[in-house]
Short mmCIF file of C-alpha atoms in Angstrom, two decimals:
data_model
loop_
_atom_site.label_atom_id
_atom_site.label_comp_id
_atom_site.label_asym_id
_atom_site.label_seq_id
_atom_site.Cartn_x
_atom_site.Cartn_y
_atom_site.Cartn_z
CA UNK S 80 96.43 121.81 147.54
CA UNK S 81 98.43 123.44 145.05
CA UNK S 82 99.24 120.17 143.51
CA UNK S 83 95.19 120.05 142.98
CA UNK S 84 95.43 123.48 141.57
CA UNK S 85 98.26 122.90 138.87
CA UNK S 86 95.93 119.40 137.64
CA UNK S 87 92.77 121.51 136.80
CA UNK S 88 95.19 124.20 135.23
CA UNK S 89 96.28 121.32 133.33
CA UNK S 90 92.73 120.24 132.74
CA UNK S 91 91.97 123.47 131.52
CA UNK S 92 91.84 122.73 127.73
CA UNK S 93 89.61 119.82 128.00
CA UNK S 94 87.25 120.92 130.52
CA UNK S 95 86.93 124.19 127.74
CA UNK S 96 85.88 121.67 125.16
CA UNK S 97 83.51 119.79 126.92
CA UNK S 98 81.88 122.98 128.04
CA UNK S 99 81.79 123.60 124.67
CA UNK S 100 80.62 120.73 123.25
CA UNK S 101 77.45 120.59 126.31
CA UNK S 102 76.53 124.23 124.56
CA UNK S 103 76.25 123.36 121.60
CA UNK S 104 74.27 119.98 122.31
CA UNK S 105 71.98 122.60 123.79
CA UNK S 106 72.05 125.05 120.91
CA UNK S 107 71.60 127.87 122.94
CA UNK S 108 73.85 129.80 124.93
CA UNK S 109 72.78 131.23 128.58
CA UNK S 110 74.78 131.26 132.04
CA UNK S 111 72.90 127.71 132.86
CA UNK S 112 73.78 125.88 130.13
CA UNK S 113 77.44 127.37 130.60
CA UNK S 114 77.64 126.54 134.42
CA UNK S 115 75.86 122.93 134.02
CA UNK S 116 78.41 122.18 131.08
CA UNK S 117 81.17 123.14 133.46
CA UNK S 118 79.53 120.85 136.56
CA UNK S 119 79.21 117.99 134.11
CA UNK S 120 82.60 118.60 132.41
CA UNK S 121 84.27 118.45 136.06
CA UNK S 122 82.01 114.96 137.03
CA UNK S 123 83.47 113.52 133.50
CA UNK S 124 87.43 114.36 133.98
CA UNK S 125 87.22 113.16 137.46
CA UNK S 126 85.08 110.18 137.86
CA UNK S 127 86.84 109.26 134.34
CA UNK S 128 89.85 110.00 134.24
CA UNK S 129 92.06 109.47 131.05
CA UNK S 130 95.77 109.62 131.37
CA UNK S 131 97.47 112.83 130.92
CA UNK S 132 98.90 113.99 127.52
CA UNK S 133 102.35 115.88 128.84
CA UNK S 134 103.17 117.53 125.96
CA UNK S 135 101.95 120.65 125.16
CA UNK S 136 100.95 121.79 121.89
CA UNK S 137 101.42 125.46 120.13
CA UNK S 138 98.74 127.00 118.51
CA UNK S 139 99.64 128.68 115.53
CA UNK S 140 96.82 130.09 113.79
CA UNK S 141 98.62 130.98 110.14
CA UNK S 142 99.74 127.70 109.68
CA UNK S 143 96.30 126.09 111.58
CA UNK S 144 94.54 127.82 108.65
CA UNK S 145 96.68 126.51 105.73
CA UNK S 146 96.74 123.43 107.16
CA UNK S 147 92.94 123.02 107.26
CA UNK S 148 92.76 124.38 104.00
CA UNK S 149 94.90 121.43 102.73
CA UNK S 150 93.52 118.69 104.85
CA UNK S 151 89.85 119.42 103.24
CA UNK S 152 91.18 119.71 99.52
CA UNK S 153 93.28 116.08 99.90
CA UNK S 154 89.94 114.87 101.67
CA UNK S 155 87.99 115.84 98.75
CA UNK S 156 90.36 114.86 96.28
CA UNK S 157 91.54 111.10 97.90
CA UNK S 158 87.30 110.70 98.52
CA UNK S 159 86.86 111.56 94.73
CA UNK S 160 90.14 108.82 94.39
CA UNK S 161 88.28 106.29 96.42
CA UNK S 162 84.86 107.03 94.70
CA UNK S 163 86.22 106.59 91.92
CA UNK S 164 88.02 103.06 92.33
CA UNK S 165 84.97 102.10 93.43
CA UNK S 166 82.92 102.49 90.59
CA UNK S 167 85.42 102.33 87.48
CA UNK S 168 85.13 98.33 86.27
CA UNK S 169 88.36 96.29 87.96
CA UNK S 170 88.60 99.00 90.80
CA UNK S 171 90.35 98.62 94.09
CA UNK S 172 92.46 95.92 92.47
CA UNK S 173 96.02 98.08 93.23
CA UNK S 174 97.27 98.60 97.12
CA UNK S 175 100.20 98.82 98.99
CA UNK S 176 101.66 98.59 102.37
CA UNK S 177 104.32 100.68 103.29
CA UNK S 178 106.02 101.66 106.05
CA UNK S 179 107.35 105.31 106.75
CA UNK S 180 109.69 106.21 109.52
CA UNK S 181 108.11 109.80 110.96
CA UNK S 182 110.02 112.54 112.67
CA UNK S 183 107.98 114.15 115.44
CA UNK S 184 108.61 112.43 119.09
CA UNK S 185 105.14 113.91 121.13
CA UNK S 186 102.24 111.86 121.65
CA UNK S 187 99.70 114.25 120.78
CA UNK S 188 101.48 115.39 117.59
CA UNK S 189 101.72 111.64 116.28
CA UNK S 190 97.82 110.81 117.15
CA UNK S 191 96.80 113.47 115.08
CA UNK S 192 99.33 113.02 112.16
CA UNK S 193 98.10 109.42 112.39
CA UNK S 194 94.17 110.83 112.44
CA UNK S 195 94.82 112.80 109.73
CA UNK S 196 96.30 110.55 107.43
CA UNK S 197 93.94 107.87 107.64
CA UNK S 198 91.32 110.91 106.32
CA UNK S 199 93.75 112.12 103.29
CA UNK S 200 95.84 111.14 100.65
CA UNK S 201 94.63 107.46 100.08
CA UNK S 202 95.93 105.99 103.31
CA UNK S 203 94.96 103.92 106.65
CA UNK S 204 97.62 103.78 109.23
CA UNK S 205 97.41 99.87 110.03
CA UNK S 206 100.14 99.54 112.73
CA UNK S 207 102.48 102.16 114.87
CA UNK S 208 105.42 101.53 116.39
CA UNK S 209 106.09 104.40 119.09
CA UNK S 210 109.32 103.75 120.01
CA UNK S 211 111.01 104.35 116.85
CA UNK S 212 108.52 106.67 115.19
CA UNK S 213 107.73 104.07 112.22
CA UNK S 214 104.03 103.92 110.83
CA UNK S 215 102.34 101.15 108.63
CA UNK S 216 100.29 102.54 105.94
CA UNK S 217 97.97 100.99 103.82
CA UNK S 218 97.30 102.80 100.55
CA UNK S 219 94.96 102.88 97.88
CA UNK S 220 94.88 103.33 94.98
CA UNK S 221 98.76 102.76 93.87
CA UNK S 222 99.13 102.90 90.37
CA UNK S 223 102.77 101.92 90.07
CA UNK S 224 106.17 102.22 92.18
CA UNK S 225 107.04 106.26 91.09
CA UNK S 226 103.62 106.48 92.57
CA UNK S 227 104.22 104.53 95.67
CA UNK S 228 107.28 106.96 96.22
CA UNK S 229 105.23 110.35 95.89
CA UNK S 230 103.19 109.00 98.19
CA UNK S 231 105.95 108.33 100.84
CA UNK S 232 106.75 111.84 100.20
CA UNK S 233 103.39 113.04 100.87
CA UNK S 234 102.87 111.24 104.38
CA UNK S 235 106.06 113.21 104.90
CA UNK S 236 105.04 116.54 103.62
CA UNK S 237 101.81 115.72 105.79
CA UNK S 238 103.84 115.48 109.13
CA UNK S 239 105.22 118.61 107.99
CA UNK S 240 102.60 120.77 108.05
CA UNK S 241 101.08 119.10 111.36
CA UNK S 242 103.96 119.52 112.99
CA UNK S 243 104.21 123.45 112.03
CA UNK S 244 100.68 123.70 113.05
CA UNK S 245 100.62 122.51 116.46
CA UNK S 246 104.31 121.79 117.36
CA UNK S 247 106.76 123.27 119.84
CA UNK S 248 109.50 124.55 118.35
CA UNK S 249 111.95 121.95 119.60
CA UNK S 250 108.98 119.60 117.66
CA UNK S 251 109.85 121.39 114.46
CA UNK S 252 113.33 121.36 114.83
CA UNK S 253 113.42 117.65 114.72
CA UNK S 254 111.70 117.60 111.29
CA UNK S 255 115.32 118.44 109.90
CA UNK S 256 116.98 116.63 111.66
CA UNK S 257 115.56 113.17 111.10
CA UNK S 258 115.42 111.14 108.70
CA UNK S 259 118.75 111.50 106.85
CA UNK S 260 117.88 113.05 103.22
CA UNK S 261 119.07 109.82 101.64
CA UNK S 262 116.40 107.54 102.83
CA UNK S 263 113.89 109.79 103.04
CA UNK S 264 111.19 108.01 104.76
CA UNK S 265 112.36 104.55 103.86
CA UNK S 266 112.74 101.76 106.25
CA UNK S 267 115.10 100.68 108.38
CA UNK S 268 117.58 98.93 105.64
CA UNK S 269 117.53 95.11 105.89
CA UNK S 270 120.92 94.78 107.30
CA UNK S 271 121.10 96.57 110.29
CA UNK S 272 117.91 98.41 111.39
CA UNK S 273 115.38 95.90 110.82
CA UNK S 274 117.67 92.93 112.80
CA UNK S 275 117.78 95.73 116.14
CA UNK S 276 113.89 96.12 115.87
CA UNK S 277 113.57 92.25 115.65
CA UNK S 278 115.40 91.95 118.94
CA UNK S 279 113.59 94.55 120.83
CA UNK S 280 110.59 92.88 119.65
CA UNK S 281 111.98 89.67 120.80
CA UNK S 282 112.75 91.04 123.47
CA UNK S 283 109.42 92.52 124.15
CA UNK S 284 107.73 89.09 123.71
CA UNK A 18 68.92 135.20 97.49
CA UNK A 19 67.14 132.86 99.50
CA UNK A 20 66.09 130.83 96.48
CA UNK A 21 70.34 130.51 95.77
CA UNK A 22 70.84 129.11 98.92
CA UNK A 23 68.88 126.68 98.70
CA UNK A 24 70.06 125.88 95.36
CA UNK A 25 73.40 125.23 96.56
CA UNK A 26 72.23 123.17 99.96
CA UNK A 27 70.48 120.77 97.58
CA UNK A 28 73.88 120.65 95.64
CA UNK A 29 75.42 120.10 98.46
CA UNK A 30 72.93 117.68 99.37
CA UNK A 31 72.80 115.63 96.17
CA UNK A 32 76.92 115.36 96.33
CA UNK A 33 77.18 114.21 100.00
CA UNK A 34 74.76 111.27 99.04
CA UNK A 35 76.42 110.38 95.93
CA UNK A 36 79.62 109.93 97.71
CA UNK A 37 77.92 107.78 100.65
CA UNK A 38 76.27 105.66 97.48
CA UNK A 39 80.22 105.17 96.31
CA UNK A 40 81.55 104.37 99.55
CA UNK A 41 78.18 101.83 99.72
CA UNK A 42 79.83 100.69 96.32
CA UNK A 43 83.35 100.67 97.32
CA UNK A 44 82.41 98.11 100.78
CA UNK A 45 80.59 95.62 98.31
CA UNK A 46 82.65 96.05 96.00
CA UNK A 47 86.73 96.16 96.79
CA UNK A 48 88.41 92.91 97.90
CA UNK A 49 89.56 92.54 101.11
CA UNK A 50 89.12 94.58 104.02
CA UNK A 51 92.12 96.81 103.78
CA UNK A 52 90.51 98.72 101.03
CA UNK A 53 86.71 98.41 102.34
CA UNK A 54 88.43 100.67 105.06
CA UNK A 55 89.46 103.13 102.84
CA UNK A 56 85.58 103.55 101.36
CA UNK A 57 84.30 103.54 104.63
CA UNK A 58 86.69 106.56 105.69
CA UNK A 59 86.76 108.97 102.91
CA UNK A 60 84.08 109.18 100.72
CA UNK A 61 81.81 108.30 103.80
CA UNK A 62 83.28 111.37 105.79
CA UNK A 63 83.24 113.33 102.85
CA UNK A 64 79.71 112.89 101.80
CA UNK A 65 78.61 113.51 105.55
CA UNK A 66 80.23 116.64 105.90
CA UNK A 67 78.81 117.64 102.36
CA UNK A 68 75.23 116.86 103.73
CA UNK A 69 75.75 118.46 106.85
CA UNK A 70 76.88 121.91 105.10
CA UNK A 71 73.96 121.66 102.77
CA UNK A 72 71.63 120.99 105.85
CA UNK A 73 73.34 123.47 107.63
CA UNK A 74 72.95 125.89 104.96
CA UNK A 75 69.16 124.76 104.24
CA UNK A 76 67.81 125.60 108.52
CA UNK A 77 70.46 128.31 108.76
CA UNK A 78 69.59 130.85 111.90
CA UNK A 79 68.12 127.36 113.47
CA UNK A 80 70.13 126.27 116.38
CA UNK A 81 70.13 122.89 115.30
CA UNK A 82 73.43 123.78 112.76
CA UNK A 83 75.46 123.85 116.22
CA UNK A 84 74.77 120.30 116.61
CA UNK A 85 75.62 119.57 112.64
CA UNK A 86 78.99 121.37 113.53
CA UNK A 87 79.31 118.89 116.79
CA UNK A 88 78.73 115.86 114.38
CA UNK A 89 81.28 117.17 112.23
CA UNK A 90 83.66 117.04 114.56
CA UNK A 91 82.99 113.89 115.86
CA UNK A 92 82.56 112.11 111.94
CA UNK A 93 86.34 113.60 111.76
CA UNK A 94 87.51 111.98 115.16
CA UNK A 95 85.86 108.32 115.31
CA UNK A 96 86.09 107.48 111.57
CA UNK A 97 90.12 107.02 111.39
CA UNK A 98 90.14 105.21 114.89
CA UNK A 99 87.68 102.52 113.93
CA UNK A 100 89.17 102.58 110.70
CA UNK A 101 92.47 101.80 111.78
CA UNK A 102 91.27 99.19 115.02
CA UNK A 103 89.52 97.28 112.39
CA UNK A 104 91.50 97.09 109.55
CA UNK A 105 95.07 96.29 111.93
CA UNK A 106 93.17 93.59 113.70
CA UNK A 107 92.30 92.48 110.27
CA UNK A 108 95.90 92.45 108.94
CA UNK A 109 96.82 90.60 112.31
CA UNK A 110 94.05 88.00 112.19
CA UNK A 111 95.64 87.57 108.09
CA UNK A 112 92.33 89.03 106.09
CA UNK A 113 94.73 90.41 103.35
CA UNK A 114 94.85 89.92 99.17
CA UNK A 115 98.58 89.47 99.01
CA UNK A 116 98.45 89.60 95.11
CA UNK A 117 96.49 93.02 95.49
CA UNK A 118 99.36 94.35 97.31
CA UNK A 119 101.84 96.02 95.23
CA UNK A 120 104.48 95.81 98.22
CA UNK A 121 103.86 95.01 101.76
CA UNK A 122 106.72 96.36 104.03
CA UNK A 123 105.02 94.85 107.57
CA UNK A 124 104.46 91.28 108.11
CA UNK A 125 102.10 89.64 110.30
CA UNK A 126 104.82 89.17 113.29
CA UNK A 127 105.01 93.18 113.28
CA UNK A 128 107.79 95.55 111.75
CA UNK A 129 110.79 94.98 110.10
CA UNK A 130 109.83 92.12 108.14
CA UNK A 131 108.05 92.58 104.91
CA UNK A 132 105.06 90.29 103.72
CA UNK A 133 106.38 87.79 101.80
CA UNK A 134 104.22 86.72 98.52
CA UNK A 135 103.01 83.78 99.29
CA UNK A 136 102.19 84.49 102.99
CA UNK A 137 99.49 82.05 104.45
CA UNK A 138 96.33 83.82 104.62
CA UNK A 139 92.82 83.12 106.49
CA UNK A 140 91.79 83.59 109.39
CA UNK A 141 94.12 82.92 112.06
CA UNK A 142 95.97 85.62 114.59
CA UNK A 143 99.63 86.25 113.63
CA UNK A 144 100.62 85.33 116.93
CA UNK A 145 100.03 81.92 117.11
CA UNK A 146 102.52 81.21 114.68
CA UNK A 147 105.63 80.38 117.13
CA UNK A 148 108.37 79.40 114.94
CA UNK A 149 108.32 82.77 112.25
CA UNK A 150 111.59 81.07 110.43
CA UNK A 151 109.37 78.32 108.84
CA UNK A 152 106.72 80.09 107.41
CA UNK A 153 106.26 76.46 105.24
CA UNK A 154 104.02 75.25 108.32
CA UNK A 155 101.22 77.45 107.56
CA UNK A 156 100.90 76.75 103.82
CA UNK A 157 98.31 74.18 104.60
CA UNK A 158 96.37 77.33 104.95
CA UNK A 159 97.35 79.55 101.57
CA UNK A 160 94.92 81.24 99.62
CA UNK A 161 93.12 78.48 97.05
CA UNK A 162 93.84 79.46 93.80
#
């Protein structure tokens, strides 16, 4: 029983959204609509049942707020980028693919770094390798290499303010941590790192 | 006051579509389906959140705006996810300009090897290349031109 108890604790969060959501579908707010969202909400987590998300996220609202501030100015600016390549004459003619090793280690903190990137500054994550952190990221437009290198930096900087946003603290202690300052979000180096992931993917096969 | 408002919802309104007519643009217009992604994610979100605050301000007190805020949120969620589903199965299945690309740090077989310039390209799955040293097997299939 109690192990039925702590689920729908855990629940919680999502069953509050889809109530939410069935409210607003309706418009209007009233004790029916609340207790029918909250009958269908319960029929939708348990005939469908998704696996669970263990980590739990902080809410911090200071840094929520900044960080939606930023996300709609870099989608207004990269949609202005894109808009642009798209009309100028020889657009859409300068891309890159680049992969960036990320810090944070939780699920739900990589699937929305990963959401939010493919919105912002120029980029779609093509490919994500979970076990060591490392995102492919396709980029447009790239005017040159300096470029291509700010850009690193910024999926970085991105992370960043995610991970402040909704990470546990143990989540934003590991943003200093990794990668070593050196190579800031560079790949694994030919010699070594690449030849390991090779073998796991080998391995894998 | 009221007249204002509506001044700035058809703003609004006008922008949205003119960024939906660029991402329109961009998917006829850029050359491989990497970068048709990237117009159908940003200027398409973009202009529909523009058109949904300019509709939203335009019936404002209507309960309809709750359902503009609901499409919102769901414009925000789906876009990247099909976004990225398409365009990886894409890269695996080889749609990519090679040229375009200024570097290319993944290769077809997955990470840790980049994309080397004259890659084979059509359409073909990565994985049924077996032997990945001899990359000289696929040429029969490069790019014409």
């Amino acid at each position: 029983m109690s192990e039925r108890i702590r689920r729908l604790v855990h629940e919680l969060p999502v069953l509050g959204y889809l109530v939410v959501v069935w409210v607003l579908l309706w418009g209007t707010w009233s004790w029916a609509n609340l207790l029918a969202g909250a009958a269908v909400a319960l029929v939708v987590t348990h005939a469908l049942p998704l696996p669970q998300v263990e980590q739990h996220a902080r809410f911090r609202p200071w840094a929520v707020l900044r960080l939606t501030v930023v996300f709609l100015g870099e989608l207004a600016r990269s949609s202005a980028e894109v808009a642009w390549e798209a009309v100028r004459p020889g657009g859409g003619r300068s891309t890159a693919l680049i992969v960036v090793q990320l810090r944070t280690d939780s699920d739900l903190l990589l699937s929305l770094v990963v959401e939010a990137l493919t919105l912002t500054p120029g980029s779609i994550v093509l490919d994500l390798d979970r076990e060591d952190r490392i995102i492919a990221v396709h980029m447009l437009p790239v005017r040159n290499h300096d470029d291509l290198e700010r850009r690193r930096r910024g999926v970085l900087q991105f992370e960043d303010r995610i991970v402040r946003a909704f990470g546990r603290a143990d989540d934003i202690a590991a943003l200093d941590r990794l990668p070593d300052p050196a190579g800031i979000g560079r790949p694994p180096d030919a010699t070594g790192g690449a030849d390991a992931i090779d073998e796991q993917r080998g391995g894998r096969r | 006051m009221s007249g204002l408002l509506d001044a700035v919802a058809a703003v609004l309104l006008l922008l949205g579509a003119l960024l939906c007519l660029t991402a329109g643009l961009g998917l006829v217009r850029f050359h491989d389906v990497l970068s048709r992604m990237h117009a159908g994610t940003k200027p398409q979100v973009m202009g529909v959140l523009l058109i949904l605050a300019g509709a939203a301000i335009r019936l404002r007190g209507s309960s309809v705006v709750w359902m503009l805020l609901l499409v919102a949120v769901f414009q925000l969620l789906t876009a990247p996810l099909a976004a990225h589903l398409v365009s990886r199965i894409a890269y695996r299945r080889r749609h990519v300009r090679r040229d375009l690309l200024l570097v290319a740090e993944i290769g077809f077989e997955g990470f840790g090897q980049p994309l080397p310039a004259d890659a084979p390209q059509g359409d073909e799955p990565a994985e049924a290349v077996t032997d990945t040293s001899a990359p000289s097997g696929g040429s029969s299939r490069a790019r014409e031109g």
